[in-house]
Coordinates of N, CA and C in Angstrom, one line a residue:
X1 N -177.5 -112.5 115.5 CA -177.1 -112.0 114.1 C -178.3 -111.3 113.5
X2 N -177.9 -110.6 112.4 CA -178.9 -110.0 111.5 C -179.0 -110.8 110.3
X3 N -180.2 -111.4 110.1 CA -180.3 -112.4 109.0 C -181.3 -111.8 108.0
X4 N -181.1 -112.0 106.7 CA -182.0 -111.7 105.6 C -182.4 -113.0 105.0
X5 N -183.7 -113.2 104.9 CA -184.2 -114.5 104.3 C -185.1 -114.2 103.1
X6 N -184.7 -114.8 102.0 CA -185.5 -114.8 100.8 C -186.3 -116.1 100.6
X7 N -187.5 -116.0 100.1 CA -188.3 -117.2 100.1 C -188.9 -117.4 101.4
X8 N -189.1 -116.3 102.2 CA -189.5 -116.4 103.6 C -190.9 -116.9 103.8
X9 N -191.7 -116.7 102.8 CA -193.1 -117.1 102.9 C -193.3 -118.6 102.4
X10 N -192.3 -119.2 101.9 CA -192.4 -120.6 101.5 C -192.4 -121.5 102.7
X11 N -192.5 -122.8 102.4 CA -192.6 -123.8 103.5 C -191.3 -123.9 104.3
X12 N -190.2 -123.9 103.6 CA -188.9 -123.9 104.3 C -188.6 -122.6 104.9
X13 N -188.8 -121.5 104.1 CA -188.6 -120.2 104.6 C -189.3 -119.8 105.9
X14 N -190.5 -120.3 106.0 CA -191.3 -120.0 107.2 C -190.6 -120.6 108.4
X15 N -190.1 -121.8 108.3 CA -189.4 -122.5 109.4 C -188.1 -121.7 109.7
X16 N -187.4 -121.2 108.7 CA -186.2 -120.4 108.9 C -186.5 -119.2 109.7
X17 N -187.5 -118.4 109.3 CA -187.9 -117.2 110.0 C -188.3 -117.5 111.5
X18 N -189.1 -118.5 111.7 CA -189.6 -118.8 113.0 C -188.4 -119.2 113.9
X19 N -187.6 -120.1 113.4 CA -186.5 -120.6 114.3 C -185.4 -119.5 114.5
X20 N -185.2 -118.7 113.5 CA -184.2 -117.6 113.7 C -184.7 -116.6 114.8
X21 N -185.9 -116.3 114.8 CA -186.5 -115.5 115.9 C -186.4 -116.1 117.2
X22 N -186.7 -117.4 117.3 CA -186.6 -118.2 118.5 C -185.2 -118.2 119.1
X23 N -184.2 -118.1 118.2 CA -182.8 -118.1 118.6 C -182.3 -116.7 119.0
X24 N -183.1 -115.7 118.8 CA -182.8 -114.4 119.2 C -182.2 -113.5 118.1
X25 N -182.2 -114.0 116.9 CA -181.7 -113.2 115.8 C -182.7 -112.2 115.3
X26 N -182.2 -111.2 114.7 CA -183.0 -110.2 114.0 C -183.2 -110.6 112.6
X27 N -184.4 -110.6 112.1 CA -184.7 -111.2 110.8 C -185.4 -110.2 109.8
X28 N -184.8 -110.1 108.6 CA -185.5 -109.3 107.6 C -186.0 -110.4 106.6
X29 N -187.4 -110.5 106.5 CA -188.0 -111.4 105.6 C -188.4 -110.7 104.3
X30 N -187.9 -111.2 103.2 CA -188.2 -110.5 101.9 C -189.2 -111.4 101.2
X31 N -190.4 -110.8 100.9 CA -191.5 -111.5 100.3 C -192.2 -110.6 99.2
X32 N -192.8 -111.3 98.3 CA -193.7 -110.6 97.4 C -195.0 -110.1 98.0
X33 N -195.6 -111.0 98.8 CA -196.9 -110.8 99.3 C -196.8 -111.0 100.9
X34 N -196.8 -110.0 101.7 CA -196.7 -110.1 103.1 C -197.8 -110.9 103.7
X35 N -199.0 -111.0 103.0 CA -200.1 -111.8 103.6 C -199.8 -113.2 103.6
X36 N -198.8 -113.7 102.8 CA -198.5 -115.1 102.7 C -197.5 -115.5 103.8
X37 N -197.0 -114.6 104.5 CA -196.0 -114.9 105.5 C -196.7 -115.4 106.8
X38 N -196.6 -116.6 107.1 CA -197.3 -117.2 108.2 C -196.5 -117.2 109.5
X39 N -196.1 -116.0 109.9 CA -195.3 -115.8 111.1 C -195.8 -114.6 111.8
X40 N -196.1 -114.7 113.1 CA -196.7 -113.6 113.8 C -195.7 -112.4 113.9
X41 N -196.3 -111.2 114.0 CA -195.5 -110.0 114.1 C -194.6 -110.2 115.3
X42 N -193.4 -109.6 115.2 CA -192.4 -109.8 116.2 C -191.5 -108.5 116.2
X43 N -191.0 -108.1 117.4 CA -190.2 -106.9 117.5 C -188.9 -107.0 116.7
X44 N -188.4 -108.3 116.5 CA -187.1 -108.5 115.8 C -187.4 -108.9 114.3
X45 N -188.6 -108.9 113.9 CA -188.9 -109.3 112.5 C -189.3 -108.0 111.7
X46 N -188.6 -107.9 110.6 CA -188.8 -106.8 109.7 C -189.2 -107.4 108.3
X47 N -190.4 -107.1 107.8 CA -190.9 -107.7 106.6 C -190.7 -106.7 105.5
X48 N -190.0 -107.1 104.4 CA -189.8 -106.2 103.3 C -190.5 -106.8 102.1
X49 N -191.4 -106.0 101.4 CA -192.1 -106.4 100.2 C -191.2 -106.0 99.0
X50 N -190.7 -106.9 98.3 CA -189.9 -106.6 97.2 C -189.8 -107.8 96.2
X51 N -189.4 -107.4 95.0 CA -189.2 -108.4 93.9 C -187.8 -108.9 94.0
X52 N -187.5 -110.1 94.3 CA -186.2 -110.6 94.5 C -185.4 -110.5 93.2
X53 N -186.1 -110.5 92.1 CA -185.4 -110.4 90.8 C -184.9 -109.1 90.4
X54 N -185.2 -108.1 91.2 CA -184.7 -106.7 91.0 C -183.6 -106.4 92.1
X55 N -182.4 -106.4 91.7 CA -181.3 -106.2 92.7 C -181.4 -104.8 93.4
X56 N -181.9 -103.8 92.7 CA -182.0 -102.5 93.3 C -183.1 -102.5 94.4
X57 N -184.1 -103.3 94.3 CA -185.2 -103.4 95.2 C -184.8 -104.1 96.5
X58 N -183.8 -104.9 96.4 CA -183.4 -105.7 97.6 C -182.1 -105.3 98.2
X59 N -181.5 -104.3 97.7 CA -180.1 -103.9 98.2 C -180.2 -103.5 99.7
X60 N -181.2 -102.7 100.0 CA -181.3 -102.3 101.4 C -181.6 -103.5 102.3
X61 N -182.3 -104.5 101.9 CA -182.6 -105.6 102.7 C -181.4 -106.4 103.1
X62 N -180.4 -106.4 102.2 CA -179.2 -107.2 102.5 C -178.0 -106.4 103.0
X63 N -178.2 -105.1 103.0 CA -177.1 -104.2 103.3 C -176.4 -104.4 104.6
X64 N -177.2 -104.6 105.7 CA -176.6 -104.8 107.0 C -176.6 -106.2 107.5
X65 N -176.9 -107.2 106.7 CA -177.1 -108.5 107.1 C -175.7 -109.2 107.4
X66 N -175.7 -109.9 108.5 CA -174.5 -110.8 108.9 C -174.5 -112.0 108.0
X67 N -175.7 -112.4 107.6 CA -175.9 -113.6 106.6 C -177.1 -113.4 105.9
X68 N -177.1 -113.9 104.6 CA -178.3 -113.9 103.7 C -178.6 -115.4 103.4
X69 N -179.8 -115.7 103.5 CA -180.2 -117.1 103.2 C -181.3 -117.1 102.1
X70 N -181.1 -117.9 101.1 CA -182.1 -118.0 100.0 C -182.7 -119.4 100.1
X71 N -184.1 -119.4 100.3 CA -184.9 -120.6 100.2 C -185.8 -120.5 99.1
X72 N -185.4 -119.9 98.0 CA -186.2 -119.8 96.8 C -186.4 -121.1 96.1
X73 N -187.5 -121.4 95.5 CA -187.7 -122.6 94.8 C -189.0 -122.5 94.0
X74 N -189.4 -123.6 93.4 CA -190.5 -123.7 92.5 C -191.2 -125.0 92.7
X75 N -192.5 -125.1 92.5 CA -193.3 -126.3 92.8 C -193.7 -127.1 91.6
X76 N -193.6 -126.5 90.4 CA -194.1 -127.3 89.2 C -192.9 -127.9 88.6
X77 N -193.1 -128.7 87.5 CA -192.0 -129.4 86.8 C -191.7 -128.9 85.5
X78 N -192.2 -127.7 85.1 CA -191.9 -127.1 83.8 C -190.7 -126.3 83.8
X79 N -190.3 -125.8 82.7 CA -189.1 -124.9 82.6 C -189.2 -123.7 83.5
X80 N -188.1 -123.3 84.1 CA -188.1 -122.2 85.1 C -186.7 -121.7 85.2
X81 N -186.7 -120.4 85.6 CA -185.4 -119.7 85.9 C -185.4 -119.0 87.2
X82 N -186.4 -119.4 88.1 CA -186.5 -118.8 89.4 C -185.3 -118.8 90.2
X83 N -184.7 -120.0 90.4 CA -183.5 -120.1 91.3 C -182.3 -119.3 90.7
X84 N -182.0 -119.5 89.4 CA -180.8 -118.8 88.9 C -181.0 -117.3 88.8
X85 N -182.2 -116.9 88.4 CA -182.4 -115.4 88.4 C -182.4 -114.8 89.8
X86 N -183.0 -115.5 90.7 CA -183.0 -115.0 92.1 C -181.6 -115.0 92.7
X87 N -180.8 -116.0 92.5 CA -179.5 -116.1 93.0 C -178.6 -115.0 92.4
X88 N -178.7 -114.8 91.1 CA -177.9 -113.7 90.5 C -178.3 -112.3 91.0
X89 N -179.6 -112.1 91.2 CA -180.0 -110.8 91.7 C -179.5 -110.6 93.2
X90 N -179.6 -111.6 94.0 CA -179.1 -111.5 95.4 C -177.6 -111.3 95.4
X91 N -176.9 -112.0 94.6 CA -175.4 -111.9 94.5 C -175.1 -110.4 94.1
X92 N -175.8 -109.9 93.2 CA -175.5 -108.5 92.7 C -175.8 -107.5 93.8
X93 N -176.9 -107.7 94.5 CA -177.2 -106.8 95.6 C -176.2 -106.9 96.8
X94 N -175.7 -108.1 97.1 CA -174.7 -108.3 98.1 C -173.4 -107.7 97.7
X95 N -173.0 -107.8 96.4 CA -171.8 -107.2 96.0 C -171.8 -105.7 96.1
X96 N -173.0 -105.1 95.9 CA -173.1 -103.6 96.1 C -172.9 -103.2 97.5
X97 N -173.3 -104.0 98.4 CA -173.4 -103.6 99.8 C -172.2 -104.1 100.7
X98 N -171.5 -105.1 100.2 CA -170.4 -105.6 100.9 C -170.8 -106.8 101.8
X99 N -172.0 -107.2 101.8 CA -172.5 -108.4 102.6 C -171.7 -109.6 102.1
X100 N -171.3 -110.5 103.0 CA -170.4 -111.6 102.6 C -171.0 -113.0 102.7
X101 N -171.7 -113.3 103.8 CA -172.1 -114.6 104.1 C -173.4 -115.0 103.4
X102 N -173.4 -116.0 102.5 CA -174.6 -116.4 101.7 C -174.8 -117.9 101.8
X103 N -176.0 -118.3 102.1 CA -176.4 -119.7 102.1 C -177.6 -119.9 101.1
X104 N -177.5 -120.9 100.3 CA -178.6 -121.2 99.3 C -179.0 -122.6 99.4
X105 N -180.3 -122.8 99.5 CA -180.9 -124.1 99.5 C -181.0 -124.6 98.1
X106 N -180.4 -125.8 97.8 CA -180.4 -126.4 96.5 C -181.1 -127.8 96.6
X107 N -180.6 -128.8 96.0 CA -181.2 -130.1 96.1 C -180.1 -131.2 95.9
X108 N -180.2 -132.3 96.7 CA -179.3 -133.4 96.6 C -179.5 -134.2 95.4
X109 N -180.7 -134.3 94.9 CA -181.0 -135.2 93.8 C -180.4 -134.8 92.5
X110 N -180.0 -133.6 92.4 CA -179.5 -133.1 91.0 C -178.1 -133.6 90.7
X111 N -177.4 -134.1 91.7 CA -176.0 -134.5 91.4 C -175.8 -135.9 91.9
X112 N -175.0 -136.7 91.2 CA -174.5 -138.0 91.6 C -173.2 -137.8 92.4
X113 N -173.1 -138.5 93.5 CA -172.0 -138.2 94.4 C -171.4 -139.5 94.9
X114 N -170.1 -139.5 95.2 CA -169.4 -140.7 95.7 C -170.0 -141.3 96.9
X115 N -170.7 -140.5 97.7 CA -171.3 -141.0 98.9 C -172.6 -141.8 98.7
X116 N -173.2 -141.7 97.4 CA -174.4 -142.4 97.1 C -174.2 -143.9 97.1
X117 N -175.2 -144.6 97.7 CA -175.2 -146.0 97.6 C -175.7 -146.4 96.2
X118 N -175.5 -147.7 95.8 CA -175.9 -148.2 94.5 C -177.3 -147.9 94.1
X119 N -178.3 -148.1 95.0 CA -179.7 -147.9 94.7 C -179.9 -146.4 94.4
X120 N -179.3 -145.6 95.2 CA -179.5 -144.1 94.9 C -178.9 -143.7 93.6
X121 N -177.6 -144.2 93.4 CA -176.9 -143.8 92.2 C -177.5 -144.2 90.9
X122 N -177.9 -145.5 90.9 CA -178.3 -146.1 89.6 C -179.8 -146.2 89.4
X123 N -180.6 -146.0 90.5 CA -182.1 -146.1 90.3 C -182.8 -144.8 90.7
X124 N -182.7 -144.4 91.9 CA -183.4 -143.3 92.4 C -183.1 -141.9 91.8
X125 N -181.8 -141.6 91.7 CA -181.4 -140.3 91.2 C -181.7 -140.2 89.7
X126 N -181.4 -141.2 88.9 CA -181.7 -141.1 87.5 C -183.2 -140.8 87.2
X127 N -184.1 -141.5 88.0 CA -185.5 -141.2 87.9 C -185.8 -139.8 88.2
X128 N -185.3 -139.3 89.4 CA -185.5 -137.9 89.8 C -185.0 -136.9 88.8
X129 N -183.8 -137.2 88.2 CA -183.2 -136.3 87.3 C -184.0 -136.2 86.0
X130 N -184.7 -137.2 85.6 CA -185.6 -137.1 84.5 C -186.9 -136.4 84.8
X131 N -187.5 -136.7 85.9 CA -188.8 -136.1 86.3 C -188.6 -134.6 86.6
X132 N -187.5 -134.2 87.2 CA -187.3 -132.9 87.7 C -186.2 -132.2 86.9
X133 N -186.0 -132.5 85.7 CA -184.9 -132.0 84.9 C -184.9 -130.5 84.8
X134 N -186.1 -129.9 84.6 CA -186.1 -128.4 84.5 C -185.7 -127.7 85.8
X135 N -186.3 -128.2 86.9 CA -186.0 -127.6 88.2 C -184.5 -127.8 88.6
X136 N -184.0 -129.0 88.3 CA -182.6 -129.3 88.6 C -181.7 -128.5 87.7
X137 N -182.0 -128.3 86.5 CA -181.2 -127.5 85.6 C -181.2 -126.0 86.1
X138 N -182.3 -125.5 86.6 CA -182.3 -124.2 87.1 C -181.5 -124.1 88.4
X139 N -181.6 -125.1 89.3 CA -180.7 -125.1 90.5 C -179.3 -125.2 90.1
X140 N -179.0 -126.0 89.1 CA -177.6 -126.1 88.7 C -177.0 -124.8 88.3
X141 N -177.7 -124.0 87.5 CA -177.3 -122.7 87.0 C -177.1 -121.8 88.2
X142 N -178.1 -121.9 89.2 CA -178.0 -121.0 90.4 C -176.7 -121.4 91.2
X143 N -176.4 -122.7 91.3 CA -175.2 -123.1 92.0 C -174.0 -122.5 91.3
X144 N -174.0 -122.6 90.0 CA -172.8 -122.1 89.2 C -172.6 -120.7 89.5
X145 N -173.6 -119.9 89.5 CA -173.5 -118.5 89.8 C -172.9 -118.2 91.2
X146 N -173.4 -119.0 92.1 CA -172.9 -118.8 93.5 C -171.4 -119.2 93.6
X147 N -171.1 -120.3 93.0 CA -169.7 -120.7 93.1 C -168.7 -119.7 92.4
X148 N -169.3 -119.0 91.4 CA -168.5 -118.0 90.7 C -168.3 -116.7 91.4
X149 N -169.0 -116.5 92.5 CA -168.9 -115.3 93.3 C -167.7 -115.4 94.2
X150 N -167.4 -114.2 94.8 CA -166.3 -114.2 95.8 C -166.8 -114.2 97.2
X151 N -168.1 -114.5 97.4 CA -168.8 -114.5 98.7 C -168.3 -115.7 99.5
X152 N -168.7 -115.6 100.8 CA -168.5 -116.7 101.7 C -169.7 -117.6 101.7
X153 N -169.8 -118.4 100.6 CA -171.1 -119.1 100.3 C -171.1 -120.5 100.9
X154 N -172.3 -121.0 101.1 CA -172.5 -122.4 101.4 C -173.7 -122.8 100.6
X155 N -173.6 -123.9 99.8 CA -174.7 -124.5 99.1 C -175.2 -125.7 99.8
X156 N -176.5 -125.6 100.2 CA -177.1 -126.7 101.1 C -177.9 -127.6 100.2
X157 N -177.6 -128.9 100.2 CA -178.3 -129.9 99.4 C -179.1 -130.9 100.2
X158 N -180.3 -130.6 100.4 CA -181.2 -131.6 101.1 C -181.8 -132.6 100.1
X159 N -182.2 -133.8 100.6 CA -182.9 -134.7 99.8 C -184.4 -134.3 99.8
X160 N -185.3 -135.3 99.7 CA -186.7 -135.0 99.6 C -187.2 -134.3 100.9
X161 N -187.9 -133.2 100.8 CA -188.4 -132.5 101.9 C -189.8 -132.9 102.3
X162 N -190.0 -133.1 103.6 CA -191.3 -133.5 104.2 C -191.8 -132.5 105.2
X163 N -193.1 -132.5 105.4 CA -193.7 -131.6 106.3 C -194.0 -132.3 107.6
X164 N -193.0 -132.5 108.5 CA -193.2 -133.1 109.8 C -192.5 -132.3 110.8
X165 N -192.9 -132.5 112.1 CA -192.3 -131.8 113.2 C -190.8 -132.0 113.2
X166 N -190.0 -131.0 113.6 CA -188.6 -131.1 113.7 C -188.2 -132.0 114.9
X167 N -187.1 -132.7 114.7 CA -186.6 -133.6 115.8 C -185.3 -133.0 116.4
X168 N -184.7 -132.1 115.6 CA -183.4 -131.6 116.1 C -182.3 -132.6 115.7
X169 N -182.6 -133.7 115.1 CA -181.6 -134.7 114.7 C -181.5 -134.8 113.2
X170 N -180.3 -134.7 112.7 CA -180.0 -134.8 111.3 C -178.5 -135.0 111.1
X171 N -178.2 -135.4 109.9 CA -176.8 -135.7 109.6 C -176.3 -134.8 108.5
X172 N -175.1 -134.5 108.5 CA -174.5 -133.6 107.4 C -173.3 -134.3 106.7
X173 N -173.1 -133.9 105.5 CA -171.9 -134.3 104.8 C -171.3 -133.1 104.1
X174 N -170.0 -132.9 104.3 CA -169.4 -131.8 103.6 C -168.8 -132.3 102.3
X175 N -169.3 -131.7 101.2 CA -168.9 -132.1 99.9 C -169.1 -133.5 99.5
X176 N -170.0 -134.2 100.2 CA -170.4 -135.5 99.8 C -171.8 -135.8 100.4
X177 N -172.5 -136.7 99.8 CA -173.9 -137.0 100.3 C -173.9 -137.8 101.6
X178 N -175.1 -137.7 102.2 CA -175.3 -138.5 103.5 C -175.8 -139.9 103.1
X179 N -175.0 -140.9 103.4 CA -175.4 -142.3 103.0 C -176.8 -142.7 103.6
X180 N -177.7 -143.0 102.7 CA -179.0 -143.4 103.2 C -179.9 -142.3 103.6
X181 N -179.5 -141.1 103.3 CA -180.3 -139.9 103.7 C -181.2 -139.5 102.6
X182 N -182.4 -140.1 102.6 CA -183.4 -139.9 101.5 C -184.4 -138.8 101.8
X183 N -184.5 -138.3 103.0 CA -185.5 -137.3 103.3 C -185.1 -136.5 104.5
X184 N -185.7 -135.3 104.7 CA -185.5 -134.5 105.9 C -186.7 -133.6 106.0
X185 N -187.1 -133.3 107.3 CA -188.2 -132.4 107.5 C -187.7 -131.0 107.2
X186 N -188.6 -130.2 106.7 CA -188.3 -128.8 106.5 C -187.8 -128.1 107.8
X187 N -188.4 -128.5 108.9 CA -188.1 -127.9 110.2 C -186.6 -128.2 110.6
X188 N -186.2 -129.5 110.4 CA -184.8 -129.9 110.7 C -183.8 -129.3 109.6
X189 N -184.3 -129.1 108.4 CA -183.4 -128.5 107.4 C -183.2 -127.0 107.9
X190 N -184.2 -126.3 108.3 CA -184.0 -125.0 108.8 C -183.0 -124.9 110.0
X191 N -183.2 -125.9 110.9 CA -182.3 -125.9 112.0 C -180.8 -126.1 111.6
X192 N -180.6 -127.0 110.6 CA -179.3 -127.2 110.1 C -178.7 -126.0 109.4
X193 N -179.5 -125.3 108.6 CA -179.0 -124.1 107.9 C -178.6 -123.1 108.9
X194 N -179.4 -122.8 109.9 CA -179.1 -121.8 110.9 C -177.8 -122.2 111.7
X195 N -177.6 -123.4 111.9 CA -176.4 -123.9 112.6 C -175.2 -123.7 111.8
X196 N -175.3 -123.8 110.4 CA -174.2 -123.7 109.5 C -173.7 -122.3 109.4
X197 N -174.6 -121.3 109.6 CA -174.2 -119.9 109.3 C -172.9 -119.5 109.9
X198 N -172.6 -119.7 111.2 CA -171.3 -119.3 111.7 C -170.1 -120.3 111.5
X199 N -170.4 -121.4 110.9 CA -169.4 -122.4 110.8 C -168.4 -122.1 109.6
X200 N -167.1 -121.9 110.0 CA -166.1 -121.6 109.0 C -165.9 -122.8 108.1
X201 N -166.1 -124.0 108.7 CA -165.8 -125.2 107.9 C -166.8 -125.4 106.8
X202 N -167.9 -124.7 106.8 CA -169.0 -124.8 105.7 C -168.8 -123.7 104.6
X203 N -167.9 -122.8 104.8 CA -167.7 -121.7 103.8 C -167.1 -122.3 102.5
X204 N -167.7 -121.9 101.4 CA -167.3 -122.3 100.1 C -167.3 -123.8 100.0
X205 N -168.3 -124.4 100.6 CA -168.5 -125.9 100.5 C -170.0 -126.2 100.2
X206 N -170.2 -127.4 99.7 CA -171.5 -128.0 99.5 C -171.8 -128.9 100.7
X207 N -172.9 -128.6 101.3 CA -173.3 -129.4 102.5 C -174.6 -130.1 102.3
X208 N -174.5 -131.5 102.4 CA -175.8 -132.3 102.4 C -176.3 -132.4 103.8
X209 N -177.6 -132.2 104.0 CA -178.3 -132.4 105.2 C -179.5 -133.4 105.1
X210 N -179.5 -134.4 105.9 CA -180.5 -135.4 105.8 C -180.7 -136.1 107.1
X211 N -181.9 -136.8 107.3 CA -182.1 -137.6 108.5 C -181.3 -138.9 108.4

């Protein structure tokens, strides 16, 4: 496939780019600063320097993509609009080009779900939702924009992300959380996302991925 990845120089995005190339895909990595992309040059890797917040600047990058993946995020706990602004810009660029398949990394902690156990529902998530309220609010608005589009979207909701080697083992939940799934490695998250791309059962659904 031809894949376009936003947030490619981030910790999750780097795994997505590396694994996509290993699987034989052609990858367009959209970054602000190419020097931050920790992926060796490759004949199937095309690096585009662009501001994701400018739809006109990224239109060419998504134009021929079989799928577009957004791994945009933020690391601080203050007010932010990175995810919502980035999602809206990508959606606008895709609408102009006719690209259809879109996957966005969100967060499991921002919503309470019937699949949550009592400890998660009444203790862990309320604490997270207070501590990360700005980031979760931003992701929530991004999700709303994606759901309002007519694209073949999938919103991926992982729990706490950790930097460990991938195992290739993970669990998924379609429109419900993974019971007891409190963390996942970024490597396994990337594996799960790439596996979801051609899955019709994941289109216009929320997918939880966890160990």
